[in-house]
Amino acid sequence: MASSDVRLVTKSGGERWWENAVLYQIYIRSYQDSNGDGVGDLEGIRQRLDHLKGASGALDVDAIWITPFYPSPMADFGYDVSDYCAVHPLFGDLDAFDRLLADCHARGLQLIVDFVPNHCSIEHPWFVESRSSRDNPKRDWFIWRDPAPDGGPPNNWKAMFGGDSWEFDPATGQYYYHHFLASQPDLNWRNPDVRAAMYDAMHFWLDRGVDGLRVDAVQTLTENEALTDNPPAEGPTVKAKAGSEFASQQHINDIDWPDNIEIVRQFRDVTDDYPGALLLGEVYLLEHERMVRYYASGRGFDLCFNFLLVNMPWNADAFRNAIEPLHDLLGDEFRIANVLSSHDESRIATRFGPERARAAAILLFGLRGMTTVYQGDELGLPDGVIPNDRLQDPFALAGHGLSRDPARTPMQWDLGQPYAGFSTAEPWLPLATDHPGMDVAGQRDDPASMLAFYRDLIAFKRVSEPLREGSQRFIDDLPEGVLGILREAGNQRAVIFVHMGESRCEIAGWPGRIAIASDRNREGETVTGILSLEPNDAVVMALS
Ligand code: NOJ
């Protein structure tokens, strides 16, 4: 059956299937290697679909998002694309992609691909042409500027991955602009031919039948054409963990430039032809008022990630402040994609500690909107410890001291097999841990496991009207350190309590039945008067 036929069938969830969906993020290099080269691939994902959907013991997620698998010299592990409409041989080919898509759809699983519009690779033929001469027709596809009078870069902008945002090209005597690595030149989105070519790339994947696009680094699409210098930093306007030079500036001229919104509207125009296709924005802005503009009042992204969540300490007030104002800004009509971890961030069990991993998962699933699960969190995997001689992340290799490798270690399928069943060859990054039980095989049939816990959370979210559709209100006057959220749908109510404080506490006035608890022995418990919680306990209760 052609994938487009399957797609029609799988839209039974309605055009807004994503609103309350559980999206599972697959970092392709580290999911499953099917051809023994130590790197994950598309066929590997297909072979592991039973873990995700349509088999006994599956997590039963709604959708997967696969990180870039396009041709690329891999300077940023695929986020440096050299052909938007093909598959890197490392990951397979278009046939392998079509097989994967068809198998996903046959299971009722949606598939989202990564779209990287801000920049491509220095090896993309567009850039090769562009840099070949000043009068090449593709010169204006990138952002070229003359040197400053002293011969230095055109202005003071700093690249997120370190150093200046400008790279001098001796052959033509000009600088080109790059927000990330020098090998990731920014495309010039003011050029209509660039837009047309990139919209063609969107059509290419949507025509193949994908169910949506996760759009990379949207906040950096355009810049102030006047190239005004950035002033020194005052507040947290951008990713707090960026390199120090980058963090030393207020990025008012190179990030979140107003012209970005018009481009996002055009993304929407493209996806309008594909009912139900999700436009999911990676808009990395920590100020919510700025981020919500990318919903463009219903003509922009369907969902954006709430990245404040990945920057929060284990503190109830901090989390409330990271969620409530945004929720108020979005109102009833719009949803958010909730996220606690990714291939760019520390895994949950390391960032908060293993003793808090279940409570963190309850919070994640308790929030209104889409729930994103990063591969490995369902096992409680910690970050890996990567020896210096095996560092891979260009960000770390550039000397910033921060590495994203620890969260990118291979998925652990079966510790009884070489390389935990991820590959038959030495994987590109070492395993995170060989601790017994830190694998799918060890957890799948154990009702006390983290995997069973995630499976139950996903099942509960699927059937709970309050968790799916309910309004969301934070509860005041709770004991110190307790985060409480009331979810209401019609006459059904659920409450989520997460105890982030330091001593045992008692909560009065919320009678009901515990549906899911970090302490699984408490599930089914009826609460009539007082609910007591130990530090790091969390519960979801159906209220009487
Ligand atoms: C965000 C991606 O998640 C990250 O991995 C990548 O390095 C940057 N965008 C640049 O594409």
mmCIF file of N, CA, C and O in Angstrom, residues 33 52 59 69 143 151 212 235 266 341 349-350 364 401 443 449 474 493 497 501 520 533:
data_model
loop_
_atom_site.group_PDB
_atom_site.id
_atom_site.type_symbol
_atom_site.label_atom_id
_atom_site.label_comp_id
_atom_site.label_asym_id
_atom_site.label_seq_id
_atom_site.Cartn_x
_atom_site.Cartn_y
_atom_site.Cartn_z
ATOM 1 N N ASP A 33 21.205 0.133 15.456
ATOM 2 C CA ASP A 33 22.035 -0.048 14.268
ATOM 3 C C ASP A 33 21.655 -1.379 13.617
ATOM 4 O O ASP A 33 21.687 -2.421 14.274
ATOM 5 N N LEU A 52 7.494 0.538 20.613
ATOM 6 C CA LEU A 52 6.772 1.812 20.620
ATOM 7 C C LEU A 52 5.276 1.669 20.439
ATOM 8 O O LEU A 52 4.493 2.412 21.030
ATOM 9 N N LEU A 59 5.168 0.714 24.454
ATOM 10 C CA LEU A 59 4.847 1.942 25.193
ATOM 11 C C LEU A 59 3.502 2.526 24.760
ATOM 12 O O LEU A 59 2.814 3.163 25.528
ATOM 13 N N PHE A 69 18.315 12.720 9.279
ATOM 14 C CA PHE A 69 18.953 11.541 8.660
ATOM 15 C C PHE A 69 19.357 11.875 7.230
ATOM 16 O O PHE A 69 19.516 11.005 6.398
ATOM 17 N N ILE A 143 24.466 34.805 3.598
ATOM 18 C CA ILE A 143 24.613 36.192 4.052
ATOM 19 C C ILE A 143 26.089 36.572 3.998
ATOM 20 O O ILE A 143 26.868 36.229 4.898
ATOM 21 N N GLY A 151 39.278 45.303 8.623
ATOM 22 C CA GLY A 151 39.479 43.967 8.044
ATOM 23 C C GLY A 151 38.827 42.866 8.859
ATOM 24 O O GLY A 151 38.756 41.712 8.435
ATOM 25 N N GLY A 212 4.259 15.393 9.963
ATOM 26 C CA GLY A 212 4.586 16.712 10.475
ATOM 27 C C GLY A 212 6.075 16.956 10.475
ATOM 28 O O GLY A 212 6.876 16.074 10.133
ATOM 29 N N GLY A 235 19.983 40.059 30.819
ATOM 30 C CA GLY A 235 19.070 39.019 31.319
ATOM 31 C C GLY A 235 19.180 37.749 30.506
ATOM 32 O O GLY A 235 19.941 37.681 29.542
ATOM 33 N N GLN A 266 4.463 31.384 6.447
ATOM 34 C CA GLN A 266 4.595 30.697 5.150
ATOM 35 C C GLN A 266 4.783 29.188 5.345
ATOM 36 O O GLN A 266 4.304 28.394 4.530
ATOM 37 N N SER A 341 13.605 16.690 28.497
ATOM 38 C CA SER A 341 14.927 16.207 28.080
ATOM 39 C C SER A 341 14.950 16.052 26.568
ATOM 40 O O SER A 341 13.894 16.018 25.922
ATOM 41 N N ALA A 349 16.986 11.359 34.676
ATOM 42 C CA ALA A 349 17.501 10.669 35.867
ATOM 43 C C ALA A 349 18.811 11.272 36.351
ATOM 44 O O ALA A 349 19.195 11.086 37.501
ATOM 45 N N THR A 350 19.503 11.988 35.487
ATOM 46 C CA THR A 350 20.740 12.638 35.915
ATOM 47 C C THR A 350 20.462 14.062 36.369
ATOM 48 O O THR A 350 20.975 14.508 37.394
ATOM 49 N N LEU A 364 5.524 15.660 33.973
ATOM 50 C CA LEU A 364 5.534 15.782 32.512
ATOM 51 C C LEU A 364 4.195 15.336 31.902
ATOM 52 O O LEU A 364 3.630 16.007 31.038
ATOM 53 N N GLY A 401 33.473 23.209 27.267
ATOM 54 C CA GLY A 401 33.339 22.486 28.523
ATOM 55 C C GLY A 401 31.983 21.836 28.689
ATOM 56 O O GLY A 401 31.746 21.099 29.627
ATOM 57 N N GLN A 443 13.445 -4.786 31.820
ATOM 58 C CA GLN A 443 12.328 -4.022 32.397
ATOM 59 C C GLN A 443 10.968 -4.388 31.814
ATOM 60 O O GLN A 443 9.944 -4.145 32.442
ATOM 61 N N SER A 449 9.136 -1.812 37.094
ATOM 62 C CA SER A 449 10.200 -1.099 36.364
ATOM 63 C C SER A 449 9.772 0.298 35.934
ATOM 64 O O SER A 449 8.587 0.627 35.905
ATOM 65 N N PHE A 474 -3.211 25.931 38.707
ATOM 66 C CA PHE A 474 -2.288 25.639 39.811
ATOM 67 C C PHE A 474 -2.982 25.874 41.144
ATOM 68 O O PHE A 474 -3.797 26.790 41.276
ATOM 69 N N ARG A 493 -12.487 15.340 37.380
ATOM 70 C CA ARG A 493 -11.363 16.157 37.852
ATOM 71 C C ARG A 493 -10.190 15.264 38.257
ATOM 72 O O ARG A 493 -10.382 14.191 38.825
ATOM 73 N N PHE A 497 -0.019 16.091 42.296
ATOM 74 C CA PHE A 497 0.831 16.673 43.328
ATOM 75 C C PHE A 497 2.243 16.142 43.140
ATOM 76 O O PHE A 497 2.440 14.924 43.017
ATOM 77 N N GLY A 501 9.766 19.424 47.898
ATOM 78 C CA GLY A 501 10.336 19.956 49.141
ATOM 79 C C GLY A 501 11.190 18.919 49.854
ATOM 80 O O GLY A 501 11.460 17.834 49.341
ATOM 81 N N ARG A 520 4.620 3.042 43.755
ATOM 82 C CA ARG A 520 3.558 2.299 43.071
ATOM 83 C C ARG A 520 2.659 1.512 44.028
ATOM 84 O O ARG A 520 1.547 1.154 43.679
ATOM 85 N N LEU A 533 2.740 12.921 51.791
ATOM 86 C CA LEU A 533 3.759 12.710 50.747
ATOM 87 C C LEU A 533 5.148 12.858 51.343
ATOM 88 O O LEU A 533 5.410 13.791 52.129
#
